[in-house]
Every structure is written in C-alpha cells, then in structure tokens.
CSV table of C-alpha atoms and ligand atoms in Angstrom, one decimal:
chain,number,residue,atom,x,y,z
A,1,UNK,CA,19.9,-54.4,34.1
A,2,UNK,CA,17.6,-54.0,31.2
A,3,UNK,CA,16.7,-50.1,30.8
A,4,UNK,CA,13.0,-49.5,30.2
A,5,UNK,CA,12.5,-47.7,26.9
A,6,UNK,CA,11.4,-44.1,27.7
A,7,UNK,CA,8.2,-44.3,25.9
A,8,UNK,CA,6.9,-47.4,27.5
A,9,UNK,CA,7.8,-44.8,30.9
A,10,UNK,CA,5.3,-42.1,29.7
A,11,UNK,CA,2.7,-44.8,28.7
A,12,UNK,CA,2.6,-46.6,32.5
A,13,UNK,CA,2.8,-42.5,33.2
A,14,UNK,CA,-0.1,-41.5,31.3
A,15,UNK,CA,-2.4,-44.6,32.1
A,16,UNK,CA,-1.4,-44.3,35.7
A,17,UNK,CA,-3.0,-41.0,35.9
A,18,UNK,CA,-6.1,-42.0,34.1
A,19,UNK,CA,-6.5,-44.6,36.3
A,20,UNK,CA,-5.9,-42.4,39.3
A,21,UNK,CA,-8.3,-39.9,37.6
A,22,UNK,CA,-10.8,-42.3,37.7
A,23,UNK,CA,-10.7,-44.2,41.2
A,24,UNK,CA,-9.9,-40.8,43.0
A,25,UNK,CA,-13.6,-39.5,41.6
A,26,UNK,CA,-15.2,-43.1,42.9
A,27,UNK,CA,-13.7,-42.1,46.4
A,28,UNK,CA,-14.7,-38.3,46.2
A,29,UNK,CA,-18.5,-40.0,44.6
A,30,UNK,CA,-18.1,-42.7,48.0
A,31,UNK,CA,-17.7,-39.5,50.2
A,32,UNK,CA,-20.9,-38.1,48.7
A,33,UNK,CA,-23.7,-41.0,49.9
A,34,UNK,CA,-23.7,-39.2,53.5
A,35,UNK,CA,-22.7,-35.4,54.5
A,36,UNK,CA,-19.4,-34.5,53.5
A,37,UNK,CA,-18.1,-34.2,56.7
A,38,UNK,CA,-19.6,-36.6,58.2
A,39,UNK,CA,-18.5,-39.3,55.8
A,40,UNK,CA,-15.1,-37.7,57.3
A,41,UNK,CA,-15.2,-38.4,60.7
A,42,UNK,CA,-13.0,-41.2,62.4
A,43,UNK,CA,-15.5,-44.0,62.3
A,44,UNK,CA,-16.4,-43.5,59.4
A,45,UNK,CA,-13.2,-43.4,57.6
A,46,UNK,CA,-12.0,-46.6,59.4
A,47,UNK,CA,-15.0,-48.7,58.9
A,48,UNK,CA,-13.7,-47.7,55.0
A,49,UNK,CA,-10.4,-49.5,55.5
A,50,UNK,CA,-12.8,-52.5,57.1
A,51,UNK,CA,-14.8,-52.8,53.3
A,52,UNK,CA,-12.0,-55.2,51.4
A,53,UNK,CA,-13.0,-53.6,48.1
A,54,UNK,CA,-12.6,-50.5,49.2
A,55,UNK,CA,-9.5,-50.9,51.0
A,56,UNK,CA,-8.3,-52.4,47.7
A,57,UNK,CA,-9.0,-49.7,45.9
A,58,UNK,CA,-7.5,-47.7,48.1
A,59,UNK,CA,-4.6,-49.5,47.9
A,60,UNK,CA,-4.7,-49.3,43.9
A,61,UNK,CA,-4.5,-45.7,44.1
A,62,UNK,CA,-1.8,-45.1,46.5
A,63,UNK,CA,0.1,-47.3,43.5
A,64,UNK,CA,-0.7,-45.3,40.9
A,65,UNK,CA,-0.2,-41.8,42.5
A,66,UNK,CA,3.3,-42.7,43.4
A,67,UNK,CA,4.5,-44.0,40.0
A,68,UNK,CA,2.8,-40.8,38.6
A,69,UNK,CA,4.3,-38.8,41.1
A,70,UNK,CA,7.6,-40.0,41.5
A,71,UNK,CA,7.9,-40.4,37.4
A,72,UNK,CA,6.6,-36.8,37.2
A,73,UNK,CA,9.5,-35.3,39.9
A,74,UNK,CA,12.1,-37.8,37.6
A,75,UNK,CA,10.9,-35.6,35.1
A,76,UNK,CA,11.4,-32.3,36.0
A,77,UNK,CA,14.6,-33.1,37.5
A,78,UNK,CA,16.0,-34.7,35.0
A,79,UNK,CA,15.3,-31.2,32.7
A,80,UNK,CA,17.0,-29.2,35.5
A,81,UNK,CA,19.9,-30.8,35.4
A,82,UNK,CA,22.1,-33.0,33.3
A,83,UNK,CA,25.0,-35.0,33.8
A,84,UNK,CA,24.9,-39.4,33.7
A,85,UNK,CA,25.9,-39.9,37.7
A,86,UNK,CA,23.2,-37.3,38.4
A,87,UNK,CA,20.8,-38.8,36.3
A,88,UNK,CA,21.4,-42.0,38.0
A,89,UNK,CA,20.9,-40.9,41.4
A,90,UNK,CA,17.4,-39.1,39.9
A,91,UNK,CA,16.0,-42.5,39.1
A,92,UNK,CA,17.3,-44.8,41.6
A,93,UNK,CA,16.1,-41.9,44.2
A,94,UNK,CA,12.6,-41.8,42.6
A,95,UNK,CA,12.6,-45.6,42.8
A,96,UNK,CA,13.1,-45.8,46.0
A,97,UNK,CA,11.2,-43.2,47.4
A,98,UNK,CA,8.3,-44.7,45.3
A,99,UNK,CA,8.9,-47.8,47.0
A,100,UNK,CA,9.0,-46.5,50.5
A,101,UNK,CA,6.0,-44.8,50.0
A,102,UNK,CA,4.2,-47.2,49.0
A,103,UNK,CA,5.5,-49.9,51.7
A,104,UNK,CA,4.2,-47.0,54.3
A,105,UNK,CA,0.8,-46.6,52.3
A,106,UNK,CA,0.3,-50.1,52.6
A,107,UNK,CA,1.2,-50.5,56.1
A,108,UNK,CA,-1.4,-47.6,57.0
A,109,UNK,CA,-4.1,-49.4,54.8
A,110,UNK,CA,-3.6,-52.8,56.6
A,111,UNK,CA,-2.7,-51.6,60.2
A,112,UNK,CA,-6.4,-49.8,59.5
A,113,UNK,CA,-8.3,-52.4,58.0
A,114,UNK,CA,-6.9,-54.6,60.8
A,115,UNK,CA,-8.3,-52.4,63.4
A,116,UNK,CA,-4.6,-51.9,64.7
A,117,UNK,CA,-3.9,-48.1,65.6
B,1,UNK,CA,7.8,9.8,-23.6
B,2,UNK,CA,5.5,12.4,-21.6
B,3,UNK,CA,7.4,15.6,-20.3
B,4,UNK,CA,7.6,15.5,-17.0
B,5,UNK,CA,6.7,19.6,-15.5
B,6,UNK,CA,9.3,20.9,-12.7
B,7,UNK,CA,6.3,21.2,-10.1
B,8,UNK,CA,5.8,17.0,-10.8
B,9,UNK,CA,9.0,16.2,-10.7
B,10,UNK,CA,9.2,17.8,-7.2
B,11,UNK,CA,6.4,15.8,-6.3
B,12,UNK,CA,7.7,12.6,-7.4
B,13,UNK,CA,10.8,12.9,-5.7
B,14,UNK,CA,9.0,13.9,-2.4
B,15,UNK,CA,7.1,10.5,-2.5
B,16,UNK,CA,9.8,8.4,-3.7
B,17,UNK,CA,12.6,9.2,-1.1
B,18,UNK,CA,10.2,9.9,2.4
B,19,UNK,CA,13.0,11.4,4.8
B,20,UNK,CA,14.8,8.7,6.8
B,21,UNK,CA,13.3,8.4,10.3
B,22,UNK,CA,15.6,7.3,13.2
B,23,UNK,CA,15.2,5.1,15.8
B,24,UNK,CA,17.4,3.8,18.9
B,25,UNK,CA,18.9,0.7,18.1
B,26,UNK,CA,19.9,-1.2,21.0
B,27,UNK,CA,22.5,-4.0,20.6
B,28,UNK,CA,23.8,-6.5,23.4
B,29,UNK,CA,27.1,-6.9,23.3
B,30,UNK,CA,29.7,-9.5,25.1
B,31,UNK,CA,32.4,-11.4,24.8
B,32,UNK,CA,32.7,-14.4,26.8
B,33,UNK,CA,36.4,-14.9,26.5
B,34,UNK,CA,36.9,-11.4,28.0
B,35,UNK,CA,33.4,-9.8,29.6
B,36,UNK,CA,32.0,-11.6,32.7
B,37,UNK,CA,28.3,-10.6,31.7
B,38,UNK,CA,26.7,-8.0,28.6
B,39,UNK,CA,26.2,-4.7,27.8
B,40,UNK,CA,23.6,-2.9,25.6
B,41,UNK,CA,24.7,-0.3,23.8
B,42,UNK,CA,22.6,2.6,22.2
B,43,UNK,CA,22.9,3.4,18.3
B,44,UNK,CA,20.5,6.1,16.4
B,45,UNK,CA,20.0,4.9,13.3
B,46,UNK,CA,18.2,6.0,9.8
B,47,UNK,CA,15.4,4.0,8.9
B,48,UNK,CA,13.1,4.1,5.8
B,49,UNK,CA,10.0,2.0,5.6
B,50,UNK,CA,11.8,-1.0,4.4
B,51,UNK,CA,14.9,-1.5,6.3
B,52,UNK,CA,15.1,-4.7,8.1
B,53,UNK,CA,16.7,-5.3,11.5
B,54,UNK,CA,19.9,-6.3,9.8
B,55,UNK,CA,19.7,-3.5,7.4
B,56,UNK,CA,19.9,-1.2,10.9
B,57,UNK,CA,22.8,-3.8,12.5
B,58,UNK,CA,25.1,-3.7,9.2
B,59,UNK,CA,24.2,0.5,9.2
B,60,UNK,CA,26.1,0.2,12.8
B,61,UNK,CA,28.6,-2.2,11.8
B,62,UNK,CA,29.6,0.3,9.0
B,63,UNK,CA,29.5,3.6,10.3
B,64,UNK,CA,28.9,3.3,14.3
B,65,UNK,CA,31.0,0.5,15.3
B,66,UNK,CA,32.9,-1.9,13.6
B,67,UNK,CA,33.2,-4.8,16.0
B,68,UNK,CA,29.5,-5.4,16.5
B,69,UNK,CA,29.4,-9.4,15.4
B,70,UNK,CA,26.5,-11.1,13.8
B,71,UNK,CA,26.2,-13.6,11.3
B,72,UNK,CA,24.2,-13.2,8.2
B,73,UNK,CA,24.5,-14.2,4.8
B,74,UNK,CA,21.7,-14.6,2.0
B,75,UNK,CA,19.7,-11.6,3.4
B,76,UNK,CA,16.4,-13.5,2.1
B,77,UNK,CA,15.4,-15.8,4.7
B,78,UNK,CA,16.9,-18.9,3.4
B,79,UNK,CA,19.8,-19.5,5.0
B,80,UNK,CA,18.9,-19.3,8.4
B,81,UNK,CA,21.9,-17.3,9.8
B,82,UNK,CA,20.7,-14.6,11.2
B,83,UNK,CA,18.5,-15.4,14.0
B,84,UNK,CA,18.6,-13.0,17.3
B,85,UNK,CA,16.3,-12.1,19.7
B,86,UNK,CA,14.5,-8.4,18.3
B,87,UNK,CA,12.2,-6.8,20.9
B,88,UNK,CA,12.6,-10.3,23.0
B,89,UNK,CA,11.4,-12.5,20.4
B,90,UNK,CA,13.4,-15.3,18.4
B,91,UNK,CA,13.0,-13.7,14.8
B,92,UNK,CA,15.3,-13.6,11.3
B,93,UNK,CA,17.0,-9.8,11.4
B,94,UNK,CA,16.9,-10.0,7.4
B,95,UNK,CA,13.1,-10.8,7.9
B,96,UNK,CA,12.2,-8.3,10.5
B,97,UNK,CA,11.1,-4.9,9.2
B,98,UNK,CA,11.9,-2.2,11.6
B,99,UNK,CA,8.7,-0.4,10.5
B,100,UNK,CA,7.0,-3.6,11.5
B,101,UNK,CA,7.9,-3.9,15.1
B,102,UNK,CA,6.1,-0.3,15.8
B,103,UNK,CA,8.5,1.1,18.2
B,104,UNK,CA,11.2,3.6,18.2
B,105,UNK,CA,13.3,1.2,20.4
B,106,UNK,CA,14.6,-2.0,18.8
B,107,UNK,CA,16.6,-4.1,21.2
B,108,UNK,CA,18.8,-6.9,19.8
B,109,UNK,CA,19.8,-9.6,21.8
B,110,UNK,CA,21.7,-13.3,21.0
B,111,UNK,CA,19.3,-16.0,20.9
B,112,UNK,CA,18.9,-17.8,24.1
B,113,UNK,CA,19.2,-21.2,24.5
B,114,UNK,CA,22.9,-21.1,22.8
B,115,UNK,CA,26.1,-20.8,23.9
B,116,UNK,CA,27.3,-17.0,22.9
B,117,UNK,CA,30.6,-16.6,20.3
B,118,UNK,CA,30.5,-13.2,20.6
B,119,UNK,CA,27.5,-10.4,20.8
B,120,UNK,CA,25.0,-11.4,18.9
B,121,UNK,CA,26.9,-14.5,16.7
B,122,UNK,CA,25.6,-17.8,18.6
B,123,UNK,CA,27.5,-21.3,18.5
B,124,UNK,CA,25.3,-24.1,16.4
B,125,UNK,CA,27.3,-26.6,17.4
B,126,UNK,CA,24.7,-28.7,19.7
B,127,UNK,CA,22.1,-27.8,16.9
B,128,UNK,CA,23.7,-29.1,13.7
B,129,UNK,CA,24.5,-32.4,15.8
B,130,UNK,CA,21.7,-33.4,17.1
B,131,UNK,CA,20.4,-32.5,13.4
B,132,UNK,CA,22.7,-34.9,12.3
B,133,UNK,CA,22.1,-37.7,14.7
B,134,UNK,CA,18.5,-38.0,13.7
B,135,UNK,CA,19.7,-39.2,10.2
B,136,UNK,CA,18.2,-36.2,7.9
B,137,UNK,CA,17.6,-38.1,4.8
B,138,UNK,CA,16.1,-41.2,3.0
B,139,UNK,CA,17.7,-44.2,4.5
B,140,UNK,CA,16.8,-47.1,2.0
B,141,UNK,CA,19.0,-50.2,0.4
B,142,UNK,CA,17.7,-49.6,-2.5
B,143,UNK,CA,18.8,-46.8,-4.9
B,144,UNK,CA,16.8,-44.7,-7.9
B,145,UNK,CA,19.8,-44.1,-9.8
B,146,UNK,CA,21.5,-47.2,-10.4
B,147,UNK,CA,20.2,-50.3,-12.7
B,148,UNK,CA,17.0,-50.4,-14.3
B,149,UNK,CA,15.6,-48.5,-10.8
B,150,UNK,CA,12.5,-46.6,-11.6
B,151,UNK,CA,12.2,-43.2,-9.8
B,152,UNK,CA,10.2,-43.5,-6.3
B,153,UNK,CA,7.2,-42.5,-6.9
B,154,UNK,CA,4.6,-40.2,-4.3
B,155,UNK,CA,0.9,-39.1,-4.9
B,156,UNK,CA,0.5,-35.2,-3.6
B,157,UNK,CA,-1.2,-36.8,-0.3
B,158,UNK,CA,2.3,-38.9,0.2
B,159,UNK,CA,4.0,-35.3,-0.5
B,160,UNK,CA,1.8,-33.2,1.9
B,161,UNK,CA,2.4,-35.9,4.8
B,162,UNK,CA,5.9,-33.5,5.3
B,163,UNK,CA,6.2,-31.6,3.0
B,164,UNK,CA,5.9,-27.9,5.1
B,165,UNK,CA,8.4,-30.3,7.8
B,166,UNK,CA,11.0,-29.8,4.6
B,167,UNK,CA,10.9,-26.4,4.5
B,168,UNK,CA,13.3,-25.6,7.7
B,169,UNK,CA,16.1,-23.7,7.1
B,170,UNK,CA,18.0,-24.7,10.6
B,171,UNK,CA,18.2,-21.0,11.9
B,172,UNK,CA,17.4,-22.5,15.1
B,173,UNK,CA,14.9,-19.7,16.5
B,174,UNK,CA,12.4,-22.6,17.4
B,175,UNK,CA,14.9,-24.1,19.9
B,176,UNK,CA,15.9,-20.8,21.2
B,177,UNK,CA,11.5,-20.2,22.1
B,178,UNK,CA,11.9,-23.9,23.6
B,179,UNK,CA,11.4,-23.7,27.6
B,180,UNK,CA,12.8,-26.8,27.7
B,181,UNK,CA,15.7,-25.8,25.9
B,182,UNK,CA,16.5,-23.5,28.3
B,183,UNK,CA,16.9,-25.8,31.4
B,184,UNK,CA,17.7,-29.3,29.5
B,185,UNK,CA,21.2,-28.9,27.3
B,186,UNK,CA,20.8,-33.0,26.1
B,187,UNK,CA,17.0,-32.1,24.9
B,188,UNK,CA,17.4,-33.1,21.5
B,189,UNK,CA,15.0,-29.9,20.5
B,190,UNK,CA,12.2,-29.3,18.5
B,191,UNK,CA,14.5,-28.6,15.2
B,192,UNK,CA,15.9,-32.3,15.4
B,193,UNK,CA,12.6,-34.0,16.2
B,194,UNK,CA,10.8,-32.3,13.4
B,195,UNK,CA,13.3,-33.3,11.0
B,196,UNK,CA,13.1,-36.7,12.4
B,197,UNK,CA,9.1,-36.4,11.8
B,198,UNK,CA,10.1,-34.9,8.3
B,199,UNK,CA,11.9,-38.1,7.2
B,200,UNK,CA,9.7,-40.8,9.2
B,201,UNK,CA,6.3,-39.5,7.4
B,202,UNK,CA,8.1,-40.1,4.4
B,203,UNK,CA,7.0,-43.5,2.8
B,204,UNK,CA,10.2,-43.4,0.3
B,205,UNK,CA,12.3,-43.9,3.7
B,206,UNK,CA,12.7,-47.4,5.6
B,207,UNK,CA,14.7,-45.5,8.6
B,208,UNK,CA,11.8,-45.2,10.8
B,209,UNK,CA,12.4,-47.7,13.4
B,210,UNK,CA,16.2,-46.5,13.8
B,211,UNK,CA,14.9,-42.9,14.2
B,212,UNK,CA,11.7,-43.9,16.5
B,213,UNK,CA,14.5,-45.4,19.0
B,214,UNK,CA,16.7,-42.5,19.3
B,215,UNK,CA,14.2,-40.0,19.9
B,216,UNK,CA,12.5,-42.4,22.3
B,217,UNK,CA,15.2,-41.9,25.1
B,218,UNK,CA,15.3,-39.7,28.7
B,219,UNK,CA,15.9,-36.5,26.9
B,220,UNK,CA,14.1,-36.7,23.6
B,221,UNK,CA,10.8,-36.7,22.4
B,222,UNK,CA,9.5,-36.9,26.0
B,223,UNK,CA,10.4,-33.9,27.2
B,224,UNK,CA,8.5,-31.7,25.1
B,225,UNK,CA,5.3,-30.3,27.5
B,226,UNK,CA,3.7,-28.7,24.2
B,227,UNK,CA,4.2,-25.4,25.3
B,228,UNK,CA,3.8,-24.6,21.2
B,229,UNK,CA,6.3,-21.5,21.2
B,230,UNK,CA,8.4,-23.4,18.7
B,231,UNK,CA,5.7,-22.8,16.1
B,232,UNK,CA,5.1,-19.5,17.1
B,233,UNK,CA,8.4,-18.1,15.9
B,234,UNK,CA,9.5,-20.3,12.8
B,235,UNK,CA,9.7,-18.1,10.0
B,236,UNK,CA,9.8,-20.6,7.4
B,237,UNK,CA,6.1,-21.5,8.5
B,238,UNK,CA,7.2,-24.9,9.8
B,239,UNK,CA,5.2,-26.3,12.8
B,240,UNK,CA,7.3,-28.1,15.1
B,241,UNK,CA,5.1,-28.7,17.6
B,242,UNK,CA,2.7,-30.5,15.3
B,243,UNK,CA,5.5,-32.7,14.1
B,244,UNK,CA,6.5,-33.9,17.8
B,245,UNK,CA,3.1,-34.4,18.2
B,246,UNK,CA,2.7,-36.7,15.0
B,247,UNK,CA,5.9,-38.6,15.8
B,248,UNK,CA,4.5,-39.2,19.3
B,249,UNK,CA,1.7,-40.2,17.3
B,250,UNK,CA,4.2,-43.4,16.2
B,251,UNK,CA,5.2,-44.7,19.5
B,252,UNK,CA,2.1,-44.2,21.3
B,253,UNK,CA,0.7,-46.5,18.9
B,254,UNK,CA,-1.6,-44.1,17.0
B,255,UNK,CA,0.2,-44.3,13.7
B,256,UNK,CA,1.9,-46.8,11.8
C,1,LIG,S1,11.7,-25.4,12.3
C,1,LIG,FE1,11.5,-23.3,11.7
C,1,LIG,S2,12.4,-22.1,13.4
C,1,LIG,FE2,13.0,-24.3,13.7
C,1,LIG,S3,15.1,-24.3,12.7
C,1,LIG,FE3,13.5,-24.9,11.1
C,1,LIG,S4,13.0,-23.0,10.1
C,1,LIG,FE4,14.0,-22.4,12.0
C-alpha cells in the first residue's frame, strides 16, 4: 500500500476545513432568509434535502467534516501514544469510522431528499 | 598613588563585599534505579548579587551534600549542559542569577520531557539522535578544499537566512517547554527541526529534499501546534518556532 506523505495529510486537512468554513457559513446565511427557527422546523428542513444543490452541498460538507475530524482525532492520538501496531490501529480506525460516517451521512441525505422517513 | 585614609578604606570594603544573603535552595532529588518517585530537599545557602543557580547547586554539592548530581561544564552558556527546571521554568543554572529570579525560594527540578539519570542530570540520548538524523551540516558533492575549488561564497542576506538558527548550543530546554514533547516520545522536537531549518535555508547545502522528507513523516514537523514556548526559553536567542514555521514554509509550497 502506498503511504500518503504526512504533509500532503495536513494539506487535504487544512483545505478541508476551509472548505468546511466556508459552506457551513452558506448554510448558517441559508438559515437566515426566514426566522431562525422557523427555517428549523420539519418542513422546512426537508423541503432542504428536496433542493439538489442544496442537498449536494450538504453532502460536500458532511465529507469534509469527517476527513477534518477524523484526521484531527488521528492526530491527537497518535501524540498520546506511540508504538507502530498502535499507530496502525489509529489510522485504519479513523479510516473506517470516516467511512462509516459518511456512508450514514449519505444514507440520511438521500433517504431525505427521497422523501423516505 | 593616593593614600587611602582608615575611615575610606572601611568604606570601600563595606561596598565591595555586601554580606552574603541566604536563601532556601530546594533541589529534587531521585534516583530511578533505586527511588520509585522524588524528593525535594531543603538547603540554605549564601548568596551574593552574582551567584548563579549553579553557583548555589555546586555551594551544596561542596559543603551540604555531596551526592547531589548535575551536569555542567563551561559555566558560560556555551555548552549547553546545564539545563534544569529553576522556579518551573526550562533555564541554563550557569545563566540564571539567583538575585534575578526575586524570591527567597529557588526550586530546582530535572528538565521534563527527558528520561532522569539521576536528580537533576537528564539523559540526551533521544535528543542528540534525532539531532543527528536530520543531517546537521552541508551535504554537497562538491568540496572547497580540494582542486582549484573556490570558497562558497554568501552575501550577509544569504548569512542572515540562518544564521541566529546556528547559534544553538543543544542544551535541550526548548524540547523540555515542548507540550508535545511531553506526550509524543517519537516527536522529533523543536531542537532537530530547527537545525534542519538551519541547514535547509542554507544555499551552500544541496540536502534539502533529503531533509524535507524526514521531517515530513507522522511524528515530525506536523505535530508542532505552535504553542511558541520553545522560543520562550532558548537562552542562546534562537527561535525555534520561527524555524518550524519557515520549514513548513517549504513543503506547503510557500518557499522554494
Ligand atoms: S534551540 Fe535554543 S533552547 Fe533549543 S537546544 Fe538550541 S540553544 Fe537550547
């Protein structure tokens, strides 16, 4: 398996979160074009999931949250602990977690946008 | 030569010798082979204006207690042996003036962040090797002192690019500041990386790439968060966290 050089890691983790920084403040800015808590209320969150471009973006940022979030808990447990088996379980855990999360983020966004509950 | 009155004499004598004040010198002691954890022990010691830390140690050592161990040597700040923790914070004991630290109570403590020999002597093993792994010096084919080989030439601007980077002295109080240090034994440490920053911002070396790829691995350069304490303590003026910065600064893309 060709191991990923650690700075091209902290790069896809640094743009991740700028990209993250930036679509989360479009879907904060989205929830400001009616009253807050309207805009939060079960119709209205679904009929989101219904715009494609929305759920798409939606979908963008569940990505980018989970690489930045799972590379981020790599992180700080790889500098709690050392040792080569559990650094190995560290990424392959993050990983797959990432994965998994994202398989379930994506199942929400389409069961949604589907109109399946 | 003037003659010098009794009354002046007196005088002189009383500002040139103040009487020695005393303060509590408080030493950690342990030895790992036979203690399970430290003690501190209490000394009361003379000090004049200009006694250093190490001054007040070696005062114990001679005439307290003998088995006290620490490691010094030039007594000048140039060898970089004597680093401990004085008053909690990584400092040079040869550099440290007790009338400095403005308190009565001077607690010396190993540096953290190393394995203990004994009281207040660390090990330096980890340190000088990952000192040496980064390659400290100019790696080049070519050679100034053979053939017809003209000296390598810098203008001050090539100079200044490292030049304060070349001043460490490898006492090692910047990785004992480190919080990363402290939880990540393979961090590779601000003392390496800033030597590695010291020879890659050199334009005499050709060793960059070599260098840029083992720093750029899960427990080098990454895993400094910038907390800036490194710089905080160096004695020697060095700023380490400047350097890991710069050599980011190479494989983000932002220098060449
Ligand atoms: S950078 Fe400063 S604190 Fe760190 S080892 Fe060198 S001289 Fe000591």
């Amino acid at each position: 398996m060709i191991k990923m050089r650690e700075s091209v890691i902290m790069k896809i983790h640094y743009g991740t979160a700028l990209g993250a920084v930036a679509l989360v403040a479009i879907h904060i800015l989205f929830r400001m074009t009616q009253n807050f808590t309207v805009s939060l209320q079960y119709e209205n969150v679904i009929a989101n999931y219904h715009l494609l471009p929305y759920s798409l973006m939606l979908e963008v940022v569940l990505i980018l949250l989970s690489i930045h979030g799972f590379n981020g808990l790599r992180v700080i447990l790889l500098e709690l602990k050392q040792g080569i088996g559990y650094e190995k379980i560290v990424n392959w855990g993050c990983i797959s977690a990432m994965a998994v999360l994202v398989a379930y983020g994506s199942r929400t966004i389409l069961m949604a946008g589907m109109g399946i509950s | 030569m003037a003659a010098i009155s009794p009354k002046m004499a007196e005088e002189v004598s009383q500002t040139a010798v103040p009487t020695p004040k005393s303060i509590t010198l408080v030493i950690s002691k342990f030895n790992p082979n036979h203690e399970s954890s430290y003690k501190f022990v209490e000394f009361k010691v003379p000090v004049q204006k200009w006694t250093t830390v190490l001054d007040a140690i070696l005062y114990v050592k001679q005439h307290l207690d003998t088995s006290i161990a620490v490691r010094y040597s030039c007594r000048q700040a140039s060898c970089g042996s004597c680093g401990m923790k004085i008053n909690g914070k990584p400092s040079l004991a040869c550099y440290t003036k007790i009338s400095e630290l403005n308190s009565d109570i001077v607690t010396v403590e190993p540096m953290s962040n190393f394995p203990i020999i004994r009281d207040l002597a660390v090990d330096f093993t980890s340190l000088f090797s990952n000192h040496k792994k980064l390659k400290p010096y100019i790696i080049r084919e070519d050679s100034e002192i053979v053939g017809d080989a003209k000296e390598f030439l810098q203008t001050p601007k090539d100079v200044e690019e490292y030049l304060q980077f070349s001043y460490c002295i490898k006492c090692g109080l910047c990785n004992s500041a480190c919080p990363t240090m402290a939880t990540d034994s393979s961090f590779l440490g601000p003392q390496a990386l800033t030597q590695a920053y010291r020879y890659v911002a050199d334009n005499r070396d050709k060793g960059k790439k070599e260098r840029l790829k083992m720093v750029d691995e899960s427990h080098g350069i990454w895993r400094c968060h910038f907390a800036g304490s490194c710089s905080k303590v160096c004695p020697k003026g060095v700023d380490p966290a400047m350097g890991i910065q710069l050599l980011r600064g190479y494989l983000l893309g932002f220098r060449k």
